[in-house]
Amino acid sequence: MKTHSVIIFLALSALLASCSTEKKDMTAPEIVSAGEETSPLNCAEYHPGDIIQFVWAFSDDVELGSFNVEIHSNHDHHTHSTEAEDCPEHHHDEGEEEGELWIFNEDYPIPSGQTYYKTNIPIAVPANAAHGEYHFMIRVTDAAGWQQLRSLAINIGE
Amino acid sequence: MIAEIAVAMAALLLSEAKDTTETLGPAKVFGESVKRELMHLSLGSVEVGHNFIENNFSGTLMQSLSAIPGVQARTIGSGQSKPAIRGLGFNRIAVVVDGIKHEGQQWGDDHGLEIDQFAIDRVEVIKGPGALMYGSDAIGGVLGIYTNYLPVEPFEGRVNIFGRTNNLSAGLSARLQGRNDHFYWRLHLTGTDYADYKVPIDEIEYYSYRIPLKDGTLRNTAGREADAALTLGYVGDSFRNDFKVSETWSKSGFFANAHGLEVRLSGINYDASRRDIDLPWQSVNHLAVHNHSHYHASGFTLDADVAWQWNHRQERSEPVSHGYMPTPPDDLERVFSKYTLTGKLGSKVELSAGNQLQAGLDAEFQHNRRGGWGFIIPDFETVSGGVFVIDRHKFLEALSVNAGIRYDHVYTSVHSYSDWFTTPDDTGTPVYKQRSGDIRRHFDSFSWSAGITWSPGKWVVKANIGNSFRVPIAKELGADGVNYHIFRYEKGSPDLSPEESYEVDMGINWVGERLTLRLDPYFNWFPNYIYLSPGSTYYEGLQMYTYTQAQVLRTGFEAQAVWKILSFLELEAGAEYLFARQMSGAKKGYTLPFCPPWKADIALKYTFLEDGYVSLGTRIAGVQREIVPPEKPTEGWFILNLSAGKSFTLKNTVLKTGLQVENLLNRRYFDHTSYYRLIGVPEPGINASLMLGLEF
């Protein structure tokens, strides 16, 4: 009984060792520049009524999943750990709370089987959007369920 | 194995009357008593007494118990941690208090066990499936907690005061009890207050936000706890009865920067005080009433239990609008209210010399209601019943076998829930979106187990094979909403089948005069493990997680050695290793979440003047690269811990002192099994705890 169990146990352990070499996606997708057309860039300036052309690229070593764009106000000047530092040319006036704080949140699919995908989506800034600094959050998943985030600062000016 | 557990449990219940001494933890008496204890279970089990818990006094009960190889604490801040055995936690292990399954909202990530750790006399950890005795949930192991010490004097008691430096906690615990001939009483009272805790880091990064920490404190992790329990009992020659009422209450803040979707807009000055509890916070209540009766005659015992438990948990946070949800009217984000009624009947009969038959039946009713503006888990009722038979046969003093079977039926009724606000549908029409449908499910489960214990000479060898089951919980069937604690959308699957587990366990022990060695390997197979799989789609910017089922293989071992080098010097070493692999489904090839890395504990203990001791130990953990989205690999680490204690006899009283210093070198490290690991919060820095106890 004892020796048998030990043998079975060792055999199963060997089986494990052999199947643990199986390939799996262990890396998150990346949010990368789409070259010269890349937009919005960090610290970009827009105005109410403008169109923000969202042109960025995603890449993954196996397969991309889907992405999301979320825009929220940064009137409290919180910071993100990617490049969303305070942009020097943005001055935070007291009067910038006028108008309606703009909230944008959309999910987008990526066709299956892609390891690289370039976006080209027009996003309209509402005519009544409050002026001030906003964060432009980009989220992307890969097919395995890993996620990558990137946070950009944009300014809605006069 | 489960049969052995059952028999052992029954033996423990039987031996309560003479159970007036407490076991000493890993530093056990050598020789025959060790062998006897090993023999009583063919499954890996470890029993510790309250001395062990005091000597390893470590903030939460589970952190104290994590000194046992194979036991992990999933910490959530300083005041909370969840138990895990061999990497399985939440609803995959049963916490059993005095024979009754302890009901909390086990599925919740962010609250600990609703148990007063100072009221505990003894803990038995069973490392392996325990469904035969406890039904669903015991699939990964059993944490058996006993508070049923029987007083011997007309009046006796113990008062403890304790403090910790890291979170500036202070507490007082009293136990008063007495026995007058056939009648006895017992009273436990405990109160604790703690401040925000400190970590050796200046800022953390969470969900792309950069969060600076003032003086390394995790803002708003302060809390307080108050517990009370009263037991009245009768002890006769062949009949015993005890009646217990207990209440545990706690209020604790959530780490302010990692809760809710719009925390950044808060106007609360969290850094104003380390002791205050601001929004968001939770309060947790657990009220229990339990009656236990025991009758024994020659070759026959009968035990009957009736218990009622009520869990009431609230989460409060600043009301903020999100997506289509307008700003809620108040701060009552979630209310969970669940009561559980349990009845148990068990009997043991000596059929012949060396052959014992045990049989039992139990029934349980659960009723859960929700409230508040945030939805995560629907209303439900569950009715379950089980019946089991176990036979144990002793061929020789050194050889015994056991086998048992169990049948369960569970009925779950999940209620539908629709949002209290409207969301535009595909055509743009505003609708009250349904989050959970009406789900009615019946589950049948059959479990079995067989084991052998053999002790030739100084060896004790154990082997077990068996299966266990777990019925899907309401969250797994009907969840459909945003988990604000972790920025994700969780979706249940109404068609899940009961989770099954097959496990082979072995125990190889060598018990010498000065040295004991122990190796507990196991091999475990789940044909349909229920797993919350992160997907590749979004819902309003939140990654969608769905409950699915997959084949899962787990294997590993725990090893332990105790070497009494000299009469006053002892070396203890323990190690654990676990390998887990999903063998099918969306995450085929990946491990399971929170898979603990290999871990080793080595401690040198110097004993002086009978009961005085100083112990210096190190805990080492390996790197964990076996991860699954959204986890991150965790580097290996080591820390140094120091503990010392001594008792002083003063007339009729005993003064006990205990000092423990954890993370002596104030090292910054991440524990892969900590809930806060996911948000980049390291483990606490140096932390000294002092406990003074007066026994009379």
PDB file of N, CA, C and O in Angstrom, chain B residues 58 98 149 324 350 362 368 459 500 515 594 640:
ATOM      1  N   SER B  58      -0.345  37.504  16.752  1.00  0.00           N
ATOM      2  CA  SER B  58       0.100  38.122  15.519  1.00  0.00           C
ATOM      3  C   SER B  58      -1.002  38.918  14.856  1.00  0.00           C
ATOM      4  O   SER B  58      -1.190  38.860  13.668  1.00  0.00           O
ATOM      5  N   ASP B  98     -16.827  24.671  17.689  1.00  0.00           N
ATOM      6  CA  ASP B  98     -17.475  23.706  18.585  1.00  0.00           C
ATOM      7  C   ASP B  98     -18.427  22.780  17.825  1.00  0.00           C
ATOM      8  O   ASP B  98     -19.535  22.490  18.289  1.00  0.00           O
ATOM      9  N   TYR B 149     -13.778  24.715  26.788  1.00  0.00           N
ATOM     10  CA  TYR B 149     -13.033  24.351  28.002  1.00  0.00           C
ATOM     11  C   TYR B 149     -13.999  24.227  29.186  1.00  0.00           C
ATOM     12  O   TYR B 149     -14.893  25.059  29.366  1.00  0.00           O
ATOM     13  N   TYR B 324     -24.285  55.111 -15.500  1.00  0.00           N
ATOM     14  CA  TYR B 324     -25.664  55.571 -15.547  1.00  0.00           C
ATOM     15  C   TYR B 324     -26.280  55.662 -14.160  1.00  0.00           C
ATOM     16  O   TYR B 324     -27.422  56.042 -14.006  1.00  0.00           O
ATOM     17  N   GLU B 350     -19.947   0.979  19.508  1.00  0.00           N
ATOM     18  CA  GLU B 350     -18.928  -0.070  19.440  1.00  0.00           C
ATOM     19  C   GLU B 350     -19.620  -1.346  19.000  1.00  0.00           C
ATOM     20  O   GLU B 350     -20.372  -1.954  19.761  1.00  0.00           O
ATOM     21  N   ASP B 362     -27.311  15.858   9.373  1.00  0.00           N
ATOM     22  CA  ASP B 362     -27.390  17.277   9.678  1.00  0.00           C
ATOM     23  C   ASP B 362     -28.245  18.002   8.663  1.00  0.00           C
ATOM     24  O   ASP B 362     -28.456  17.519   7.546  1.00  0.00           O
ATOM     25  N   ASN B 368     -30.655  34.791   3.129  1.00  0.00           N
ATOM     26  CA  ASN B 368     -29.785  35.936   2.895  1.00  0.00           C
ATOM     27  C   ASN B 368     -30.556  37.073   2.231  1.00  0.00           C
ATOM     28  O   ASN B 368     -31.267  36.860   1.244  1.00  0.00           O
ATOM     29  N   TRP B 459       7.805   4.515  13.310  1.00  0.00           N
ATOM     30  CA  TRP B 459       7.142   5.098  12.155  1.00  0.00           C
ATOM     31  C   TRP B 459       5.644   5.190  12.369  1.00  0.00           C
ATOM     32  O   TRP B 459       5.053   4.352  13.011  1.00  0.00           O
ATOM     33  N   GLU B 500     -16.333  19.093  -7.466  1.00  0.00           N
ATOM     34  CA  GLU B 500     -15.898  17.839  -6.855  1.00  0.00           C
ATOM     35  C   GLU B 500     -14.391  17.843  -6.713  1.00  0.00           C
ATOM     36  O   GLU B 500     -13.684  18.499  -7.471  1.00  0.00           O
ATOM     37  N   LEU B 515      14.078  13.530  18.199  1.00  0.00           N
ATOM     38  CA  LEU B 515      13.823  14.047  16.857  1.00  0.00           C
ATOM     39  C   LEU B 515      12.498  13.497  16.330  1.00  0.00           C
ATOM     40  O   LEU B 515      12.230  12.302  16.444  1.00  0.00           O
ATOM     41  N   PHE B 594      -3.696  33.306  -6.108  1.00  0.00           N
ATOM     42  CA  PHE B 594      -3.157  33.279  -4.740  1.00  0.00           C
ATOM     43  C   PHE B 594      -2.424  31.979  -4.433  1.00  0.00           C
ATOM     44  O   PHE B 594      -2.443  31.505  -3.304  1.00  0.00           O
ATOM     45  N   LEU B 640      13.009  38.059   9.836  1.00  0.00           N
ATOM     46  CA  LEU B 640      13.396  37.498  11.128  1.00  0.00           C
ATOM     47  C   LEU B 640      12.310  37.826  12.150  1.00  0.00           C
ATOM     48  O   LEU B 640      11.782  38.944  12.163  1.00  0.00           O
TER      49      LEU B 640
END
